[in-house]
Amino acid sequence: MRALITGITGQDGSYLAELLLDKGYDVIGMVRRASTETFERIDHIKDRLTLVQADLLDQLSIVNIVEEHRPDEIYNLAAQSFVPTSWVQPVLTGEYDALGVTKVLEAVRLVDKKIRFYQASSSEMFGKVREVPQTEETPFYPRSPYGVAKVYGHFITVNYRESYDIHATSGILFNHESPRRGLEFVTRKITDGAARIKLGLADELGLGNLDAKRDWGFAGDYVRAMWLMVQQDQPDNYVVASGEAHSVRDFVEAAFSYLDLDWQQYVKIDPRFVRPAEVDLLLGDPSRAREKLNWEPEVDFTGLVRMMVDADLERLRPLATS
């Protein structure tokens, strides 16, 4: 089997590449041309991958890759994925997260409609939620340019599935984290900040809204769900979530208490980190994924927080002793 992963250098792409390699796949990773390479998440497996240059904004480059490598499966994970940036760069976010999806689907339609396609949809599509918990049938009400673009990407995937008989599946993934999460994301910001304070490298941590609640899971568990979706006889939409909601404050408390620190002494509220339109609560119902895919997450909330804190401690410790 041969798989093409867009966004292979990201958190999800790196975990998915590991999973597919372990299953004996040939893995092709699509990367953008850049003057500086950012391959740290895949450095340990880079010699087992085929990396090819293309861009979601360039239709022809995507068609050329699909024609040359003829993958059995395509996992479209590339995106502008940081919600606050979507407010600063809304047009670019739409081009990558909406039109970029269409360009990959067009490549499938033009080259080989038997290719199985996975689209990385997002719980941010639910936004100002219409019901709790959210299922595959919950109406969308996105509250950011990122969420709006992801709704387009989601429905264009459904449209190509129904119009061209393409095995196109959409995974509506709720927040999933890991030690490979970017430092700009709040969970990683918390574990990095707590580790720095514990090691004497910082004395405070600035955060935004501590009351926002999210359904958090481990990225390594969630890429397994992606693969399972693509193996099904019929394509569908699947919510992938833990089924538990925790506030940002809960995440802070778990990280700091694990290090025997009182978070209230160190965490400061910074208005710069408050979104223009907040998403207050995201809580997924993964019943369909459990029943149809036989999928269960293996890492719980506490285990996830501790995994991330341990990784940041290990990374930062040399700085504290130098």
Short mmCIF file of C-alpha atoms in Angstrom, two decimals:
data_model
loop_
_atom_site.label_atom_id
_atom_site.label_comp_id
_atom_site.label_asym_id
_atom_site.label_seq_id
_atom_site.Cartn_x
_atom_site.Cartn_y
_atom_site.Cartn_z
CA MET A 1 0.00 0.00 0.00
CA ARG A 2 1.11 3.53 -0.76
CA ALA A 3 -0.13 6.64 1.03
CA LEU A 4 0.35 10.35 0.36
CA ILE A 5 0.24 12.61 3.43
CA THR A 6 -0.09 16.37 3.01
CA GLY A 7 1.14 18.19 6.10
CA ILE A 8 3.51 15.35 7.02
CA THR A 9 5.81 17.67 8.98
CA GLY A 10 3.01 18.61 11.40
CA GLN A 11 1.96 16.91 14.62
CA ASP A 12 -0.67 14.64 13.05
CA GLY A 13 1.36 13.99 9.91
CA SER A 14 4.33 12.72 11.88
CA TYR A 15 2.25 10.34 14.03
CA LEU A 16 0.31 9.11 10.98
CA ALA A 17 3.54 8.51 9.05
CA GLU A 18 4.87 6.38 11.93
CA LEU A 19 1.64 4.37 12.04
CA LEU A 20 1.59 3.72 8.28
CA LEU A 21 5.29 2.78 8.19
CA ASP A 22 4.66 0.27 10.98
CA LYS A 23 1.90 -1.22 8.82
CA GLY A 24 4.27 -1.65 5.88
CA TYR A 25 3.13 1.28 3.74
CA ASP A 26 5.25 3.26 1.32
CA VAL A 27 4.74 6.79 2.64
CA ILE A 28 5.03 9.88 0.45
CA GLY A 29 5.05 13.18 2.29
CA MET A 30 4.09 16.44 0.60
CA VAL A 31 6.15 19.40 1.82
CA ARG A 32 6.23 23.05 0.82
CA ARG A 33 9.37 24.60 -0.62
CA ALA A 34 11.06 26.65 2.11
CA SER A 35 14.48 28.22 2.59
CA THR A 36 14.77 26.54 5.98
CA GLU A 37 13.66 22.96 6.56
CA THR A 38 11.36 22.21 9.51
CA PHE A 39 11.53 18.45 9.68
CA GLU A 40 12.19 17.95 13.40
CA ARG A 41 8.98 15.97 13.94
CA ILE A 42 9.93 13.44 11.24
CA ASP A 43 13.73 13.47 11.55
CA HIS A 44 13.71 10.01 13.15
CA ILE A 45 11.85 8.46 10.19
CA LYS A 46 12.94 10.76 7.36
CA ASP A 47 15.14 8.11 5.71
CA ARG A 48 12.08 5.83 5.39
CA LEU A 49 9.90 8.47 3.69
CA THR A 50 9.68 9.84 0.16
CA LEU A 51 9.37 13.63 0.50
CA VAL A 52 8.08 15.60 -2.49
CA GLN A 53 7.61 19.34 -2.95
CA ALA A 54 4.19 20.76 -3.73
CA ASP A 55 1.75 23.32 -2.36
CA LEU A 56 -1.98 23.24 -1.70
CA LEU A 57 -2.22 26.59 -3.52
CA ASP A 58 -0.74 25.10 -6.70
CA GLN A 59 -3.18 22.72 -8.41
CA LEU A 60 -0.72 21.43 -11.00
CA SER A 61 1.90 20.45 -8.43
CA ILE A 62 -0.66 18.29 -6.61
CA VAL A 63 -1.85 16.63 -9.82
CA ASN A 64 1.75 15.89 -10.80
CA ILE A 65 2.47 14.17 -7.46
CA VAL A 66 -0.67 12.04 -7.62
CA GLU A 67 0.09 11.07 -11.22
CA GLU A 68 3.72 10.21 -10.50
CA HIS A 69 3.28 8.29 -7.23
CA ARG A 70 -0.22 6.82 -7.68
CA PRO A 71 -1.08 6.51 -3.98
CA ASP A 72 -3.81 4.14 -2.79
CA GLU A 73 -4.74 6.59 -0.02
CA ILE A 74 -4.39 10.35 0.46
CA TYR A 75 -4.56 11.94 3.91
CA ASN A 76 -5.07 15.69 3.63
CA LEU A 77 -3.68 17.04 6.90
CA ALA A 78 -2.05 20.22 5.56
CA ALA A 79 -3.74 23.41 6.77
CA GLN A 80 -3.31 26.75 8.40
CA SER A 81 -4.33 25.19 11.71
CA PHE A 82 -3.86 27.90 14.37
CA VAL A 83 -7.21 29.55 15.09
CA PRO A 84 -5.86 32.97 16.26
CA THR A 85 -3.81 33.29 13.05
CA SER A 86 -7.00 32.85 11.03
CA TRP A 87 -8.18 36.22 12.34
CA VAL A 88 -4.94 37.88 11.17
CA GLN A 89 -4.75 35.98 7.85
CA PRO A 90 -8.36 35.06 7.00
CA VAL A 91 -7.87 34.97 3.22
CA LEU A 92 -4.78 32.75 3.38
CA THR A 93 -6.59 30.46 5.84
CA GLY A 94 -9.48 30.12 3.38
CA GLU A 95 -7.14 29.40 0.47
CA TYR A 96 -5.37 26.57 2.31
CA ASP A 97 -8.17 25.14 4.46
CA ALA A 98 -11.03 25.43 1.95
CA LEU A 99 -9.79 25.74 -1.64
CA GLY A 100 -6.73 23.60 -0.88
CA VAL A 101 -9.01 20.68 -0.04
CA THR A 102 -10.81 21.14 -3.36
CA LYS A 103 -7.52 21.05 -5.26
CA VAL A 104 -6.51 17.72 -3.71
CA LEU A 105 -9.96 16.28 -4.45
CA GLU A 106 -9.71 17.55 -8.04
CA ALA A 107 -6.39 15.72 -8.37
CA VAL A 108 -8.12 12.52 -7.24
CA ARG A 109 -11.00 13.08 -9.67
CA LEU A 110 -8.66 13.80 -12.59
CA VAL A 111 -6.06 11.07 -11.99
CA ASP A 112 -7.77 8.11 -10.31
CA LYS A 113 -11.16 8.13 -8.59
CA LYS A 114 -10.35 4.85 -6.85
CA ILE A 115 -7.89 6.63 -4.54
CA ARG A 116 -9.26 6.77 -1.00
CA PHE A 117 -9.24 10.28 0.48
CA TYR A 118 -9.24 11.47 4.10
CA GLN A 119 -10.05 15.08 5.02
CA ALA A 120 -9.03 16.49 8.40
CA SER A 121 -12.16 18.31 9.55
CA SER A 122 -12.31 20.01 12.94
CA SER A 123 -14.51 20.43 16.00
CA GLU A 124 -14.07 24.20 15.49
CA MET A 125 -16.75 23.84 12.81
CA PHE A 126 -19.30 23.48 15.63
CA GLY A 127 -18.22 26.80 17.17
CA LYS A 128 -21.21 28.27 19.00
CA VAL A 129 -22.57 24.80 19.59
CA ARG A 130 -26.19 23.95 18.78
CA GLU A 131 -26.26 20.92 21.09
CA VAL A 132 -24.12 19.10 23.66
CA PRO A 133 -22.47 16.76 22.99
CA GLN A 134 -21.75 17.27 19.29
CA THR A 135 -22.33 14.41 16.84
CA GLU A 136 -21.91 13.98 13.09
CA GLU A 137 -25.42 15.43 12.67
CA THR A 138 -24.96 18.55 14.84
CA PRO A 139 -25.37 21.75 12.75
CA PHE A 140 -22.21 23.83 12.31
CA TYR A 141 -21.87 27.39 13.62
CA PRO A 142 -18.18 28.30 13.19
CA ARG A 143 -16.82 31.23 15.19
CA SER A 144 -13.53 31.92 13.40
CA PRO A 145 -12.24 32.18 9.82
CA TYR A 146 -10.51 28.84 10.50
CA GLY A 147 -13.82 27.20 11.45
CA VAL A 148 -15.58 28.68 8.41
CA ALA A 149 -12.86 27.41 6.05
CA LYS A 150 -13.01 23.95 7.63
CA VAL A 151 -16.78 23.81 7.05
CA TYR A 152 -16.14 24.41 3.35
CA GLY A 153 -13.45 21.70 3.33
CA HIS A 154 -15.82 19.31 5.06
CA PHE A 155 -18.75 19.83 2.70
CA ILE A 156 -16.65 19.85 -0.48
CA THR A 157 -15.40 16.42 0.64
CA VAL A 158 -19.00 15.22 1.05
CA ASN A 159 -19.86 16.71 -2.36
CA TYR A 160 -17.05 14.90 -4.17
CA ARG A 161 -18.04 11.67 -2.40
CA GLU A 162 -21.64 11.96 -3.57
CA SER A 163 -21.02 13.50 -7.01
CA TYR A 164 -18.08 11.43 -8.24
CA ASP A 165 -18.38 8.23 -6.18
CA ILE A 166 -15.02 8.87 -4.52
CA HIS A 167 -14.17 7.12 -1.22
CA ALA A 168 -13.85 10.47 0.56
CA THR A 169 -14.09 10.44 4.34
CA SER A 170 -14.17 13.37 6.75
CA GLY A 171 -12.84 12.97 10.29
CA ILE A 172 -14.27 15.62 12.63
CA LEU A 173 -11.45 15.55 15.14
CA PHE A 174 -11.77 17.29 18.47
CA ASN A 175 -8.69 18.83 20.09
CA HIS A 176 -5.79 16.41 20.09
CA GLU A 177 -2.44 17.19 21.60
CA SER A 178 1.01 15.69 22.15
CA PRO A 179 4.61 16.64 22.91
CA ARG A 180 4.83 17.47 19.18
CA ARG A 181 2.13 20.15 19.40
CA GLY A 182 3.30 23.62 18.34
CA LEU A 183 4.31 25.97 21.14
CA GLU A 184 1.68 28.51 20.03
CA PHE A 185 -1.20 26.18 21.02
CA VAL A 186 -2.56 26.70 24.52
CA THR A 187 -1.95 23.15 25.80
CA ARG A 188 1.70 23.17 24.77
CA LYS A 189 2.05 26.73 26.01
CA ILE A 190 0.85 25.53 29.43
CA THR A 191 3.14 22.48 29.68
CA ASP A 192 6.13 24.43 28.36
CA GLY A 193 5.41 27.30 30.74
CA ALA A 194 4.97 25.02 33.76
CA ALA A 195 8.22 23.22 32.96
CA ARG A 196 10.10 26.52 32.57
CA ILE A 197 8.79 27.78 35.91
CA LYS A 198 9.71 24.49 37.63
CA LEU A 199 13.25 24.69 36.24
CA GLY A 200 13.68 28.36 37.15
CA LEU A 201 13.67 29.52 33.52
CA ALA A 202 10.52 31.66 33.91
CA ASP A 203 8.47 33.16 36.71
CA GLU A 204 5.02 33.59 35.13
CA LEU A 205 2.76 32.38 32.31
CA GLY A 206 0.35 34.59 30.37
CA LEU A 207 -2.90 32.99 29.17
CA GLY A 208 -6.31 34.06 27.82
CA ASN A 209 -9.71 32.62 28.66
CA LEU A 210 -9.35 29.93 31.33
CA ASP A 211 -13.06 29.05 31.24
CA ALA A 212 -13.16 27.71 27.67
CA LYS A 213 -13.83 23.96 27.69
CA ARG A 214 -12.45 21.47 25.19
CA ASP A 215 -12.54 17.73 24.57
CA TRP A 216 -8.84 16.82 24.57
CA GLY A 217 -7.18 13.61 23.42
CA PHE A 218 -3.80 12.26 22.31
CA ALA A 219 -2.82 12.79 18.66
CA GLY A 220 -1.32 9.31 18.43
CA ASP A 221 -4.73 7.81 19.23
CA TYR A 222 -6.53 10.06 16.75
CA VAL A 223 -4.38 9.24 13.70
CA ARG A 224 -5.26 5.58 14.30
CA ALA A 225 -8.91 6.60 13.85
CA MET A 226 -8.00 8.31 10.56
CA TRP A 227 -6.51 5.12 9.18
CA LEU A 228 -9.48 3.03 10.35
CA MET A 229 -11.90 5.38 8.55
CA VAL A 230 -10.11 4.95 5.24
CA GLN A 231 -10.24 1.13 5.56
CA GLN A 232 -14.05 1.02 5.74
CA ASP A 233 -16.07 -0.33 2.83
CA GLN A 234 -18.13 2.87 2.67
CA PRO A 235 -16.90 6.43 3.29
CA ASP A 236 -18.60 8.45 6.02
CA ASN A 237 -18.14 11.30 8.49
CA TYR A 238 -16.84 10.47 11.97
CA VAL A 239 -16.51 12.46 15.19
CA VAL A 240 -13.28 11.53 16.95
CA ALA A 241 -13.23 12.63 20.58
CA SER A 242 -12.74 11.47 24.15
CA GLY A 243 -16.29 12.29 25.23
CA GLU A 244 -14.99 14.36 28.18
CA ALA A 245 -14.73 18.14 28.45
CA HIS A 246 -12.12 19.96 30.54
CA SER A 247 -11.55 23.68 30.93
CA VAL A 248 -8.26 25.42 30.17
CA ARG A 249 -8.11 25.96 33.95
CA ASP A 250 -8.32 22.18 34.45
CA PHE A 251 -5.38 21.70 32.06
CA VAL A 252 -3.36 24.35 33.90
CA GLU A 253 -4.15 22.81 37.28
CA ALA A 254 -3.21 19.29 36.09
CA ALA A 255 0.11 20.45 34.64
CA PHE A 256 1.19 22.61 37.58
CA SER A 257 0.05 20.21 40.30
CA TYR A 258 2.01 17.41 38.59
CA LEU A 259 5.10 19.58 39.21
CA ASP A 260 4.00 20.43 42.80
CA LEU A 261 3.35 24.05 41.84
CA ASP A 262 0.44 26.32 42.75
CA TRP A 263 -0.69 27.62 39.35
CA GLN A 264 -2.45 30.66 40.86
CA GLN A 265 0.94 32.07 41.87
CA TYR A 266 2.25 32.05 38.31
CA VAL A 267 -0.58 32.31 35.75
CA LYS A 268 -1.58 35.80 34.62
CA ILE A 269 -4.52 36.67 32.35
CA ASP A 270 -3.34 38.51 29.23
CA PRO A 271 -6.09 40.18 27.12
CA ARG A 272 -3.97 39.68 23.98
CA PHE A 273 -4.77 35.97 24.08
CA VAL A 274 -8.57 36.34 24.21
CA ARG A 275 -10.29 35.51 20.89
CA PRO A 276 -12.59 38.07 19.18
CA ALA A 277 -15.37 35.43 19.23
CA GLU A 278 -14.87 32.65 21.75
CA VAL A 279 -15.88 29.04 21.41
CA ASP A 280 -17.04 28.25 24.94
CA LEU A 281 -17.59 24.49 24.90
CA LEU A 282 -16.67 21.63 22.60
CA LEU A 283 -17.62 18.11 23.63
CA GLY A 284 -17.72 15.27 21.14
CA ASP A 285 -19.79 12.10 21.02
CA PRO A 286 -17.54 9.44 19.43
CA SER A 287 -20.22 6.71 19.41
CA ARG A 288 -20.08 6.15 15.64
CA ALA A 289 -16.28 5.80 15.69
CA ARG A 290 -16.50 3.37 18.61
CA GLU A 291 -19.21 1.25 17.02
CA LYS A 292 -18.21 1.25 13.34
CA LEU A 293 -14.42 1.56 13.64
CA ASN A 294 -14.01 -0.27 16.95
CA TRP A 295 -11.87 2.70 18.01
CA GLU A 296 -11.05 3.63 21.60
CA PRO A 297 -8.53 6.22 22.84
CA GLU A 298 -5.73 4.71 24.92
CA VAL A 299 -4.40 7.90 26.61
CA ASP A 300 -6.68 9.72 29.08
CA PHE A 301 -6.66 13.42 30.01
CA THR A 302 -4.29 13.09 32.96
CA GLY A 303 -1.94 10.83 31.03
CA LEU A 304 -1.86 13.32 28.15
CA VAL A 305 -1.00 16.28 30.39
CA ARG A 306 1.75 14.36 32.17
CA MET A 307 3.20 13.05 28.90
CA MET A 308 3.49 16.61 27.59
CA VAL A 309 4.94 18.00 30.85
CA ASP A 310 7.54 15.22 31.00
CA ALA A 311 8.61 15.88 27.40
CA ASP A 312 8.98 19.62 28.00
CA LEU A 313 10.94 19.02 31.21
CA GLU A 314 13.34 16.75 29.36
CA ARG A 315 13.73 19.24 26.50
CA LEU A 316 14.31 22.25 28.76
CA ARG A 317 16.46 20.67 31.48
CA PRO A 318 19.75 21.29 29.61
CA LEU A 319 18.93 25.02 29.51
CA ALA A 320 18.51 25.08 33.29
CA THR A 321 21.91 23.50 33.92
CA SER A 322 23.89 25.50 31.36
#
